Coordinates of C-alpha atoms and ligand atoms in Angstrom, one line a residue:
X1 CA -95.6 -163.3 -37.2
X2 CA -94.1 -164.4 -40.0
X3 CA -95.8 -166.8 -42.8
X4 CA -92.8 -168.9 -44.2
X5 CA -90.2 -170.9 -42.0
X6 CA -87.1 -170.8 -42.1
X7 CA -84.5 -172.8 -44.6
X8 CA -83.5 -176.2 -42.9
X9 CA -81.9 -177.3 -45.6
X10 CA -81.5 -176.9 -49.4
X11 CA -84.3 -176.1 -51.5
X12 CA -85.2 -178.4 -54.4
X13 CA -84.7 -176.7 -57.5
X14 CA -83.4 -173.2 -58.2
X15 CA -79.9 -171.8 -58.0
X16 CA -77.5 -170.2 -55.4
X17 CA -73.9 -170.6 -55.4
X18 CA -74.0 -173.6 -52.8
X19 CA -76.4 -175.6 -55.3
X20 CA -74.4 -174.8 -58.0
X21 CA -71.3 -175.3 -56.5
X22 CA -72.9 -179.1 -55.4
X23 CA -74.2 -180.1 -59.4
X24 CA -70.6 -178.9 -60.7
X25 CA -69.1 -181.8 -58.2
X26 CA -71.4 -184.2 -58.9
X27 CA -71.8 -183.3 -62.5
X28 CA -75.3 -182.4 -62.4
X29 CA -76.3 -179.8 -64.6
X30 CA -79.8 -180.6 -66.2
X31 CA -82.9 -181.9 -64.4
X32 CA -84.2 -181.2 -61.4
X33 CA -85.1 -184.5 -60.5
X34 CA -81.3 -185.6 -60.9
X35 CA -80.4 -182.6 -58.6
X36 CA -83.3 -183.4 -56.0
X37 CA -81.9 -187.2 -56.0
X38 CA -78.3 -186.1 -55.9
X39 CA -79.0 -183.7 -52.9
X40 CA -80.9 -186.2 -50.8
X41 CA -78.2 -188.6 -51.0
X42 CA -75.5 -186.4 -50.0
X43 CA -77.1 -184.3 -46.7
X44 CA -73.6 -182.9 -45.3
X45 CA -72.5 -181.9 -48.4
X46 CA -76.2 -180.0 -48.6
X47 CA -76.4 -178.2 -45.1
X48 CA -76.4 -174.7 -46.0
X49 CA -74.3 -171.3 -44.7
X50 CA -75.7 -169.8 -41.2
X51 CA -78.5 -167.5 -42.8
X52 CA -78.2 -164.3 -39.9
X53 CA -75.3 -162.2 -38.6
X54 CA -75.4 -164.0 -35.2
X55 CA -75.8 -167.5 -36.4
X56 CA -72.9 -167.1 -38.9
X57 CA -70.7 -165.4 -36.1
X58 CA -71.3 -167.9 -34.0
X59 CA -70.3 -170.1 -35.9
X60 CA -66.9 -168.4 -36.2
X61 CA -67.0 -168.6 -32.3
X62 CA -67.9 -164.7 -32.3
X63 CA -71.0 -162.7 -31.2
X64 CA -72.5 -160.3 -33.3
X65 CA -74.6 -157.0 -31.8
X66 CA -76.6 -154.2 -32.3
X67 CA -76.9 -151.0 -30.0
X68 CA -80.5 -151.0 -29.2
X69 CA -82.9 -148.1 -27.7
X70 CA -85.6 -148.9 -25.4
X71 CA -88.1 -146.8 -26.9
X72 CA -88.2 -148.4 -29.9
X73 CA -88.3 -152.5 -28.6
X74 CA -92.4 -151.5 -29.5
X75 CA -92.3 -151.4 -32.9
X76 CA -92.4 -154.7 -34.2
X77 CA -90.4 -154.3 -37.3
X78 CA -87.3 -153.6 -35.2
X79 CA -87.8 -156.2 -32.8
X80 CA -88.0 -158.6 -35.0
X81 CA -85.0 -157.7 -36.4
X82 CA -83.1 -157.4 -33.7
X83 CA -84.4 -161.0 -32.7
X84 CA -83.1 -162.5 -36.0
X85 CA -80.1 -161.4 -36.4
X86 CA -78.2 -160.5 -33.2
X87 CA -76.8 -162.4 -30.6
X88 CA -75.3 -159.2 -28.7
X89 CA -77.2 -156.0 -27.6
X90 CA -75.3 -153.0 -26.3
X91 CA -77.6 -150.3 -24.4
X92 CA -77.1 -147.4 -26.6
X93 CA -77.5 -144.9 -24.3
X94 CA -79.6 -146.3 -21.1
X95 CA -76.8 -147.6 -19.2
X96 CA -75.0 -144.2 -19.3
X97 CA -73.9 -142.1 -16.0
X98 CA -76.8 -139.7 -16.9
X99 CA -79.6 -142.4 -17.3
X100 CA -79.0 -144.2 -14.3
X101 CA -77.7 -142.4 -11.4
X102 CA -79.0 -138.8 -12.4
X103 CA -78.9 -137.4 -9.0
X104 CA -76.5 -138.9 -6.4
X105 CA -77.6 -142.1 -5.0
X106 CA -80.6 -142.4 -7.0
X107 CA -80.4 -145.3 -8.7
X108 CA -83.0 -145.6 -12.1
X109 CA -82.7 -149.0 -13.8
X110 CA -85.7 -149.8 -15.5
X111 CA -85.3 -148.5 -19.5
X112 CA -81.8 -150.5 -19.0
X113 CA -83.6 -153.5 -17.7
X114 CA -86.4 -153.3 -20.2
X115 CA -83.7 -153.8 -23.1
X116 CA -81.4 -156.6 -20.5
X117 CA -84.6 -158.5 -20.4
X118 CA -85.2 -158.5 -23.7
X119 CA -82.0 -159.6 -25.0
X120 CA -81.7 -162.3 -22.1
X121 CA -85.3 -163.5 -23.1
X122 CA -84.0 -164.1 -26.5
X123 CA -81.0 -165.7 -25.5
X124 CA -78.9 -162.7 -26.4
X125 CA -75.6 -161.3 -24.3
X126 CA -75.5 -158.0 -23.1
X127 CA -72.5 -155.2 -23.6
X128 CA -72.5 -152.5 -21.0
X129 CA -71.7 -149.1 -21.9
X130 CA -71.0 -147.7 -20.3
X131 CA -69.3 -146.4 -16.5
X132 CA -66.9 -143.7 -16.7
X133 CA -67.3 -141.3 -19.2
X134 CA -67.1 -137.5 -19.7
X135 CA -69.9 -137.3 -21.6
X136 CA -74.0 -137.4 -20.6
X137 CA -72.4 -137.2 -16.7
X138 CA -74.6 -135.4 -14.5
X139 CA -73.8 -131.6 -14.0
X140 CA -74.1 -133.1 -10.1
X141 CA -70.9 -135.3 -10.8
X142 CA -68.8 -132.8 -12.0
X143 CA -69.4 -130.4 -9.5
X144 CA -67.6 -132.7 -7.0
X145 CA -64.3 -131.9 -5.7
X146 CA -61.8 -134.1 -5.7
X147 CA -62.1 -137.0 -3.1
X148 CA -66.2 -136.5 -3.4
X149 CA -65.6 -137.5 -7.0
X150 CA -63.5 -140.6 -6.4
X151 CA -65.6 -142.0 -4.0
X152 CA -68.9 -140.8 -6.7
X153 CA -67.4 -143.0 -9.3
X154 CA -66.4 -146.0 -7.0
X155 CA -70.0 -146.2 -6.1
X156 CA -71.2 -145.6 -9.5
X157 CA -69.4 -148.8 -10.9
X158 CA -70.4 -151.0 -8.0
X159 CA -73.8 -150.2 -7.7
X160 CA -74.0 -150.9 -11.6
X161 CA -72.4 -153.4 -11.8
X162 CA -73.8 -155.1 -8.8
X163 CA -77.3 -154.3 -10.2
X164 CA -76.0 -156.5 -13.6
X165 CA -73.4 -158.8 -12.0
X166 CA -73.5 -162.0 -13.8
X167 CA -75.7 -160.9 -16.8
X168 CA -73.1 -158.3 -18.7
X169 CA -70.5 -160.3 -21.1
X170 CA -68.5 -157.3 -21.2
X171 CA -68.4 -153.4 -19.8
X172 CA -66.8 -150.7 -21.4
X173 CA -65.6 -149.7 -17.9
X174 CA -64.0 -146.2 -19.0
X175 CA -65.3 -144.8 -22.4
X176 CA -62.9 -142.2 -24.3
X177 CA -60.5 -140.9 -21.7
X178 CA -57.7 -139.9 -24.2
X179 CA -57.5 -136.8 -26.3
X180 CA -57.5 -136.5 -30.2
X181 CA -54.9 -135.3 -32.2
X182 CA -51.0 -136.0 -31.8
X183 CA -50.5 -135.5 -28.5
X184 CA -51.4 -138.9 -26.8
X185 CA -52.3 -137.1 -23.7
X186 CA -55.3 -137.7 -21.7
X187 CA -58.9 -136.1 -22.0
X188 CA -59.1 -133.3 -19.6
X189 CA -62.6 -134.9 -18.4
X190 CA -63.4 -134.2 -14.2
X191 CA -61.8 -137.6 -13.5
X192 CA -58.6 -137.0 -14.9
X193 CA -58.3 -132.7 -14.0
X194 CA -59.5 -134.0 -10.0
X195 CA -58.8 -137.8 -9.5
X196 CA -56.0 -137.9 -11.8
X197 CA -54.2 -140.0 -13.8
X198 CA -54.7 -143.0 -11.7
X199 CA -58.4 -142.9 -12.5
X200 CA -58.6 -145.6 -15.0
X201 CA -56.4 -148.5 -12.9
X202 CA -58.9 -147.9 -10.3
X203 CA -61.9 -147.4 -12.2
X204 CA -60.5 -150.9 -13.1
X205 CA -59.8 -152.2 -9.8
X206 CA -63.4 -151.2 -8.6
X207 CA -64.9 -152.9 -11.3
X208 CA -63.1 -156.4 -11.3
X209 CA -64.5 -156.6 -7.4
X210 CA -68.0 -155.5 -8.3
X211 CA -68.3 -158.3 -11.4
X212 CA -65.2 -160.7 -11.2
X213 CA -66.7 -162.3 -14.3
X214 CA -67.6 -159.8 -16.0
X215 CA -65.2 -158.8 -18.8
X216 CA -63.3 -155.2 -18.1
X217 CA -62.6 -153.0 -21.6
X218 CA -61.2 -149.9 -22.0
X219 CA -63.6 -148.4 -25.2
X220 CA -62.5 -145.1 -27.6
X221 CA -63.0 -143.8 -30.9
X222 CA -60.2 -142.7 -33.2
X223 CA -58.0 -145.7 -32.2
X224 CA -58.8 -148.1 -35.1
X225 CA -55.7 -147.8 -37.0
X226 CA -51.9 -147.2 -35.2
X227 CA -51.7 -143.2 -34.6
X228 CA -50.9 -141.1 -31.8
X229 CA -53.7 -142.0 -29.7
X230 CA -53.9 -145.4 -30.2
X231 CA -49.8 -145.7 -29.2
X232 CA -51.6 -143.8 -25.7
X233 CA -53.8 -146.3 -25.5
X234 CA -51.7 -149.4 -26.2
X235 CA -49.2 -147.6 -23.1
X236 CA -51.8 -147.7 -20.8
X237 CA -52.6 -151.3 -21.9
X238 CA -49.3 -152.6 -21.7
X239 CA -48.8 -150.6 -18.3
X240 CA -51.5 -152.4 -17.0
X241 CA -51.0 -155.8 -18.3
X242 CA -47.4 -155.5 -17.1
X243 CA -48.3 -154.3 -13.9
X244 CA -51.5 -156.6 -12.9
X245 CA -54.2 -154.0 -13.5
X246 CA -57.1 -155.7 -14.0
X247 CA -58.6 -155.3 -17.8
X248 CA -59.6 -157.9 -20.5
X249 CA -60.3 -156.1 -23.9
X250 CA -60.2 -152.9 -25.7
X251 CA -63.0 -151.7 -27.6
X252 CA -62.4 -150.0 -31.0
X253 CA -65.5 -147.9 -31.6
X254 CA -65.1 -147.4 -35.7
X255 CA -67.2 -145.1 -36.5
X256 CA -66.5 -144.4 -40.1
X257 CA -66.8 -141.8 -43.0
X258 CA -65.0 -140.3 -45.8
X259 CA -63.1 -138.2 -43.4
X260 CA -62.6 -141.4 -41.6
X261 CA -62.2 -144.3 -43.4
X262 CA -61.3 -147.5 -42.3
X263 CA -57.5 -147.5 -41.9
X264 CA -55.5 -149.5 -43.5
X265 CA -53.8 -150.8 -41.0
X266 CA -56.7 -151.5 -39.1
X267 CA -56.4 -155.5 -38.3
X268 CA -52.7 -155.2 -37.6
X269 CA -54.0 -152.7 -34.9
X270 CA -56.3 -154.9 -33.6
X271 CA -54.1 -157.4 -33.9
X272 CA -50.8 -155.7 -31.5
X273 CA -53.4 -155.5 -29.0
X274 CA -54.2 -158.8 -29.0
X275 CA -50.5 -159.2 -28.5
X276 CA -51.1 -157.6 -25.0
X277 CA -52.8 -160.6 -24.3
X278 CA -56.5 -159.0 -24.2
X279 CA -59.3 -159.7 -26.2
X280 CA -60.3 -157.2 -28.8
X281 CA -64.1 -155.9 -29.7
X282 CA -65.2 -154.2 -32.5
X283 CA -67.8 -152.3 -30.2
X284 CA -69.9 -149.0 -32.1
X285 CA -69.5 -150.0 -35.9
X286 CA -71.0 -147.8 -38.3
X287 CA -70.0 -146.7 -42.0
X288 CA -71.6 -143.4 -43.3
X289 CA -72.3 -144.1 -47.4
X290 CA -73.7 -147.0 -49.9
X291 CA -74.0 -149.2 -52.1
X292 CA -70.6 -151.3 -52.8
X293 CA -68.4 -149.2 -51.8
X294 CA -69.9 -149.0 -48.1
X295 CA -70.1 -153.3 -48.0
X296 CA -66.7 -153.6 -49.3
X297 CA -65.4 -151.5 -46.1
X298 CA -67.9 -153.5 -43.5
X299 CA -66.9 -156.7 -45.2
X300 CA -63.3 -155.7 -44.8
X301 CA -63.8 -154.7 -41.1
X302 CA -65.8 -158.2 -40.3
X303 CA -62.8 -160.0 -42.5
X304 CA -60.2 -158.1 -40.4
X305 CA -61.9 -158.8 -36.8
X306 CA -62.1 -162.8 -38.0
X307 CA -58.3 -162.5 -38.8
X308 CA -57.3 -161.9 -35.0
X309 CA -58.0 -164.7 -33.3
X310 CA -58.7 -162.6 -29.9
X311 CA -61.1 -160.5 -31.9
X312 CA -64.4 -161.8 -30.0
X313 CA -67.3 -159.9 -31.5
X314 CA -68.7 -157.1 -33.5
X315 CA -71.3 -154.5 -32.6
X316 CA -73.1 -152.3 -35.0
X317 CA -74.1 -149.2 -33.8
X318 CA -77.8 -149.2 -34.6
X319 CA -80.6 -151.3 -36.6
X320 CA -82.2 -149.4 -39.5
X321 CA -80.3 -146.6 -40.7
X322 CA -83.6 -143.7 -39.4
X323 CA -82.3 -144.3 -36.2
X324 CA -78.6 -144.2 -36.6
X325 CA -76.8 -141.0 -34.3
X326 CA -75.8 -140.1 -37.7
X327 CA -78.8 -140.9 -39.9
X328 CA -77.9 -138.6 -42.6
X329 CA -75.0 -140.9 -43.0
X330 CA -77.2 -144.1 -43.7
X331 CA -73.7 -146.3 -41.9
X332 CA -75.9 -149.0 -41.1
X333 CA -76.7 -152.4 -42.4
X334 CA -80.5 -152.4 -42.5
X335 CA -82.4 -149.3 -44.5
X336 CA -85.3 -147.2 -42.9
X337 CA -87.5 -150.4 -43.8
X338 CA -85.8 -152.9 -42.6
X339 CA -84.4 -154.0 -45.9
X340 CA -81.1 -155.7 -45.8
X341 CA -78.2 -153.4 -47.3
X342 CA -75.1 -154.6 -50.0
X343 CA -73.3 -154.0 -46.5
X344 CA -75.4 -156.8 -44.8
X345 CA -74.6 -158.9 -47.8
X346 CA -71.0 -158.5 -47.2
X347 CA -71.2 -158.7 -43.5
X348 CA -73.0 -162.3 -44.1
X349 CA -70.9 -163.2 -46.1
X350 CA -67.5 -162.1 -45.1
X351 CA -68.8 -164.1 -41.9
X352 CA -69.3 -167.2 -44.1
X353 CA -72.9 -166.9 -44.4
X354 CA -75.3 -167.4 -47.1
X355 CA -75.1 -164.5 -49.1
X356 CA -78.5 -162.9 -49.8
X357 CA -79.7 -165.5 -47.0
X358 CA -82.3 -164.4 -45.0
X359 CA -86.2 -166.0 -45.2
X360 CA -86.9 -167.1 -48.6
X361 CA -89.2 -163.8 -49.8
X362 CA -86.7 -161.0 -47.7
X363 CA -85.9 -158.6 -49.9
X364 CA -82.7 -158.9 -50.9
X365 CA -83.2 -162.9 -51.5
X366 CA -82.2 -163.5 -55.2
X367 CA -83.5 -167.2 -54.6
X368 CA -86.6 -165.9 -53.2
X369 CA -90.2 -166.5 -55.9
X370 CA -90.9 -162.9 -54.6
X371 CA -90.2 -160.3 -52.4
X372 CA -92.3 -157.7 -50.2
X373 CA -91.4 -154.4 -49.7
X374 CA -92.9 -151.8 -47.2
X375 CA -93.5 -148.2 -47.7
X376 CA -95.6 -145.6 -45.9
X377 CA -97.3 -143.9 -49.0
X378 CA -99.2 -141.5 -46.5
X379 CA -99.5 -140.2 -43.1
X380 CA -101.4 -138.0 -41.3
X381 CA -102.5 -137.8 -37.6
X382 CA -104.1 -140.9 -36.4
X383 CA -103.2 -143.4 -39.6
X384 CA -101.7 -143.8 -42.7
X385 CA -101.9 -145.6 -46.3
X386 CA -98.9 -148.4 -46.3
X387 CA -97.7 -149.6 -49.3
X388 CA -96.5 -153.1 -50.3
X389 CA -94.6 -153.7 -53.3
X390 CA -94.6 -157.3 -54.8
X391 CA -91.7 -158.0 -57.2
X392 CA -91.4 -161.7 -58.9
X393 CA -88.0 -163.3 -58.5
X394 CA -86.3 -165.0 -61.5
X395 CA -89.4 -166.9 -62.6
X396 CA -92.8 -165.9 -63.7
X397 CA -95.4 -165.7 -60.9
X398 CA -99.3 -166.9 -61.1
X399 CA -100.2 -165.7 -57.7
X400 CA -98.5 -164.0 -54.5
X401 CA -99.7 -163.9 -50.7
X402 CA -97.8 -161.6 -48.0
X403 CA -98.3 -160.9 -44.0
X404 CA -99.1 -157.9 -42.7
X405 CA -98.9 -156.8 -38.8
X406 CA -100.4 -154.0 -37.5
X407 CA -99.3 -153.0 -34.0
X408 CA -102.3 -152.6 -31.4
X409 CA -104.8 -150.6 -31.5
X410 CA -104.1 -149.8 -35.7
X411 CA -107.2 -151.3 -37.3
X412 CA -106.7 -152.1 -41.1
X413 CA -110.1 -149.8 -42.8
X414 CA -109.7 -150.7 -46.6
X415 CA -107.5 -152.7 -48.7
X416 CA -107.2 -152.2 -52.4
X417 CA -105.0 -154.4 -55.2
X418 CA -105.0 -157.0 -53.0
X419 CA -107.6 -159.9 -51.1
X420 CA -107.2 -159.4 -47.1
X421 CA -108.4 -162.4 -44.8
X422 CA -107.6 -162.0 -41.1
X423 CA -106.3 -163.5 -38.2
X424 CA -104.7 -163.3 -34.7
X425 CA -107.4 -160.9 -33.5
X426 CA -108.0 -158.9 -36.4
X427 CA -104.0 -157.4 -36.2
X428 CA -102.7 -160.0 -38.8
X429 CA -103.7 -159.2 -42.3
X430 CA -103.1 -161.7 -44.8
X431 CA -103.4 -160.1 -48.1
X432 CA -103.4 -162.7 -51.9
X433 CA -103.4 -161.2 -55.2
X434 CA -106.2 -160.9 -57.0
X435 CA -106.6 -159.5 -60.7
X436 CA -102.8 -159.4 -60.1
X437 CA -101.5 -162.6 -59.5
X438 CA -99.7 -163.2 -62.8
X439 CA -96.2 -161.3 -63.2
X440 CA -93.6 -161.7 -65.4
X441 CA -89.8 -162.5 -64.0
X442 CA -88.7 -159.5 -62.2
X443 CA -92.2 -157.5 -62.4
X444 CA -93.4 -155.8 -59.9
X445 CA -97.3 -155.2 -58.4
X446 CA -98.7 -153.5 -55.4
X447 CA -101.5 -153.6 -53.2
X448 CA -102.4 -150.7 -50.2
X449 CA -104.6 -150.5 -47.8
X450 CA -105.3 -147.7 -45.2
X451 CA -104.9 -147.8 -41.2
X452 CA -106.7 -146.1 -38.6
X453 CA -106.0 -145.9 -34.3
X454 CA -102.5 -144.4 -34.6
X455 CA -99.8 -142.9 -37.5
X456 CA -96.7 -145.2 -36.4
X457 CA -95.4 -147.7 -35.7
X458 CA -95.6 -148.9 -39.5
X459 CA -96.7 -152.4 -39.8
X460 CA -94.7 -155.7 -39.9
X461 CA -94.5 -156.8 -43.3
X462 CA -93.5 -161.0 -43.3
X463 CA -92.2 -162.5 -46.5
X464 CA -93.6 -163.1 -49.9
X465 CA -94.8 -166.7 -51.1
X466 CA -95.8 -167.5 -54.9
X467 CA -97.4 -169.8 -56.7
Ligands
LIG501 O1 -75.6 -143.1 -30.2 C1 -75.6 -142.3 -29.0 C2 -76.5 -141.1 -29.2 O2 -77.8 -141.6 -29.2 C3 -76.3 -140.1 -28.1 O3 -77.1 -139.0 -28.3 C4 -74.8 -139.8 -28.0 C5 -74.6 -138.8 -26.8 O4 -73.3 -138.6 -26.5 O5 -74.1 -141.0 -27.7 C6 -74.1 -141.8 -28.8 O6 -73.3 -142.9 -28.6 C7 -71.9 -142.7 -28.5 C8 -71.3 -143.7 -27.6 O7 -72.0 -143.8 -26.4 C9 -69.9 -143.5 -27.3 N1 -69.1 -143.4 -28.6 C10 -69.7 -142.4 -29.5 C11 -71.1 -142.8 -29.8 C12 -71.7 -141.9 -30.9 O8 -71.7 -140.6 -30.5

């Protein structure tokens, strides 16, 4: 639950770049009440930027996703999240060969569904990822000969997609069939050493009758910039577009790092495959590092996808960087609490967003009175101590007041630094200040409190409001 609603419109008061931007061409500089007046005479001229990654993509006619997990849509933190900001979800591993067909003609569907009806409860679209693939295939599947195998992966795509039809915006039909390196040759996966090379055009074929409306994409990693494997891929594309093959898009993973940086030629790659006459998707995005350097390269890669006009939507691979594949990394643009990164910053705003949008009292709103911020200070088996760090905003503070959720069956024991009231069945905690209401611009405070009835997940922690 969260305590403060969202920004319909400007704020009175305060400063921002779109405010200031407004008194500069009216030629307000001083009062407030001249700005308040100005700004309630002029309401276009005050609607402000698309505050979330979907909203502002939308905007730009795009969608923008997340890979989600199934096992962690309970934990309210990254629900919410997810909710907020996306407009896309992508399966991250739940729609896979090995999740659900794991012996032949068993069909398991449910952890897939689970995240399907989620997203479609929330108004989101759904990528799937993903068919054919090498990787996490049943040992059952490769053990097939050659014609057993065919007729294996037929089936797999049209019971898939049949199970989906009509609810999946895209499917990465065949996932990473092409080798690395200079060679430009194909993976030597089962489909390719038994089926052969025509296993892609009718992967393809199979897939366009199971889902006509569903849109087909070829998806691989290492083909973000033009190089050897790319030129493979842009063959077969070209093959088939020339030849009738059915396929709509090409997904270019980018997964990046320092080994791997994003290459410079990377919208002119996206953009000669656009050329084909397919739509592009940016479709695992993640950037190992931090700080500026790290938004500058996802602000670059969101800049370069709105540049090519058949670019049609990002997905980020992952929420908060704890549960990235690559966590070490940290190449996502939420942190471990659900704090927005620089990178979402630049993401926002590359997209034409507010920058440093978000709910008044997010962290990482520079207009915000004050912010909240979450940590776990202790854990052990059956609870833990959170910890919530109040900082004031640009202004002096008299008095703060923050939401807390616990996740049934946690029970808040004992609260210190802070006055808790309750609500929504004793789960929602609404902690004030009390001796430590009053703090200077840019001080900080805390208040903790200790949780019993189980150690995760940590609690939902809604935005700050001051007086
Ligand atoms: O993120 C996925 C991770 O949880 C799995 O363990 C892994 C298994 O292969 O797959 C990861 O996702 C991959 C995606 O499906 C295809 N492109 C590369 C991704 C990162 O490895």
């Amino acid at each position: 639950m969260r305590m403060i609603k969202k920004r319909t419109g400007a704020r009175a008061g305060g400063g921002g770049p779109a405010r200031g931007r407004l008194r500069a061409a009216l030629g307000v500089t001083t009062t407030a009440l001249l700005t308040v007046t100005a700004l309630a005479a002029l309401p276009q001229a005050t609607a402000h930027a698309a505050d979330t990654l979907g909203a502002a993509a939308a905007e730009k006619g795009r969608y923008f996703g997340a890979a989600v997990a199934a096992n962690h849509l309970g934990e309210s933190p990254y629900t919410t999240t997810l909710d907020r900001e996306f407009n896309s979800v992508t399966p991250e591993n739940e729609m896979k060969w090995d999740a659900v067909e794991p012996s032949r003609g068993t069909f398991l569907f449910s952890r897939a569904d689970q995240i399907v009806d989620h997203a479609r409860s929330k108004g989101m679209k759904v990528r799937g990822h993903t068919l054919v693939w090498h990787s996490q295939l049943p040992s059952w599947v490769s053990g097939l000969g050659a014609s057993e195998l065919r007729s294996a992966m037929n089936n797999h795509i049209t019971q898939v997609m049949t199970h989906y039809k009509g609810r999946i915006h895209s499917w990465d039909v065949v996932n990473e069939a092409f080798q690395d390196g200079g060679s430009g040759a194909r993976r030597n996966s089962p489909f390719q050493t038994k089926v052969g090379n025509g296993f892609i055009e009718e992967a393809f074929r199979t897939a366009r009758a199971a889902d006509p409306n569903a849109k087909l994409c070829y998806n691989d990693y290492n083909t973000d910039g033009v190089n050897a494997k790319s030129n493979a891929v842009y063959a077969m594309v070209k093959d088939f577009t020339s030849r009738g093959v059915p396929i709509d898009c090409v997904g270019f993973q980018s997964h990046f790092n320092p080994n791997s940086p994003v290459p410079s030629d990377y919208r002119a790659n996206l953009q000669r495959f656009a050329d084909l006459g397919v739509d592009v998707q940016i479709t695992e995005l993640d950037i190992e590092g931090s700080g500026q350097a790290q938004a500058t390269d996802y602000g670059n890669v969101t800049k370069a996808c709105l540049a090519v006009t058949r670019c049609t939507g990002i997905t980020v691979w992952g929420i908060p960087d704890k549960y990235s594949w690559r966590s070490s990394g940290t190449p996502l643009l939420f942190d471990d609490n659900y704090n927005k990164k620089p990178a979402y910053d630049a993401v926002l705003s590359a997209l034409g967003g507010a920058p440093g949008g978000g709910d008044p009292g997010d962290p990482g709103d520079p207009d915000a009175a004050c912010t909240a911020t979450y940590t776990t200070a202790e854990q052990w088996n059956g609870g833990y101590n959170g910890k919530v760090t109040i900082t004031a905003g640009s202004s002096p503070i008299t008095a703060w007041s923050v939401n807390v959720t616990m996740a049934a069956p946690q029970k808040v024991v004992s609260v210190w630094n802070g006055s808790p009231t309750w609500d929504g069945g004793g789960d929602v905690m609404t902690v004030r200040s009390s001796w430590n209401g009053s703090l200077a611009a840019g001080a900080s405070t805390s208040f903790g409190f200790t949780v019993n009835g189980g150690s995760t997940p940590p609690p939902q922690v809604g935005a700050c409001t001051a007086s």
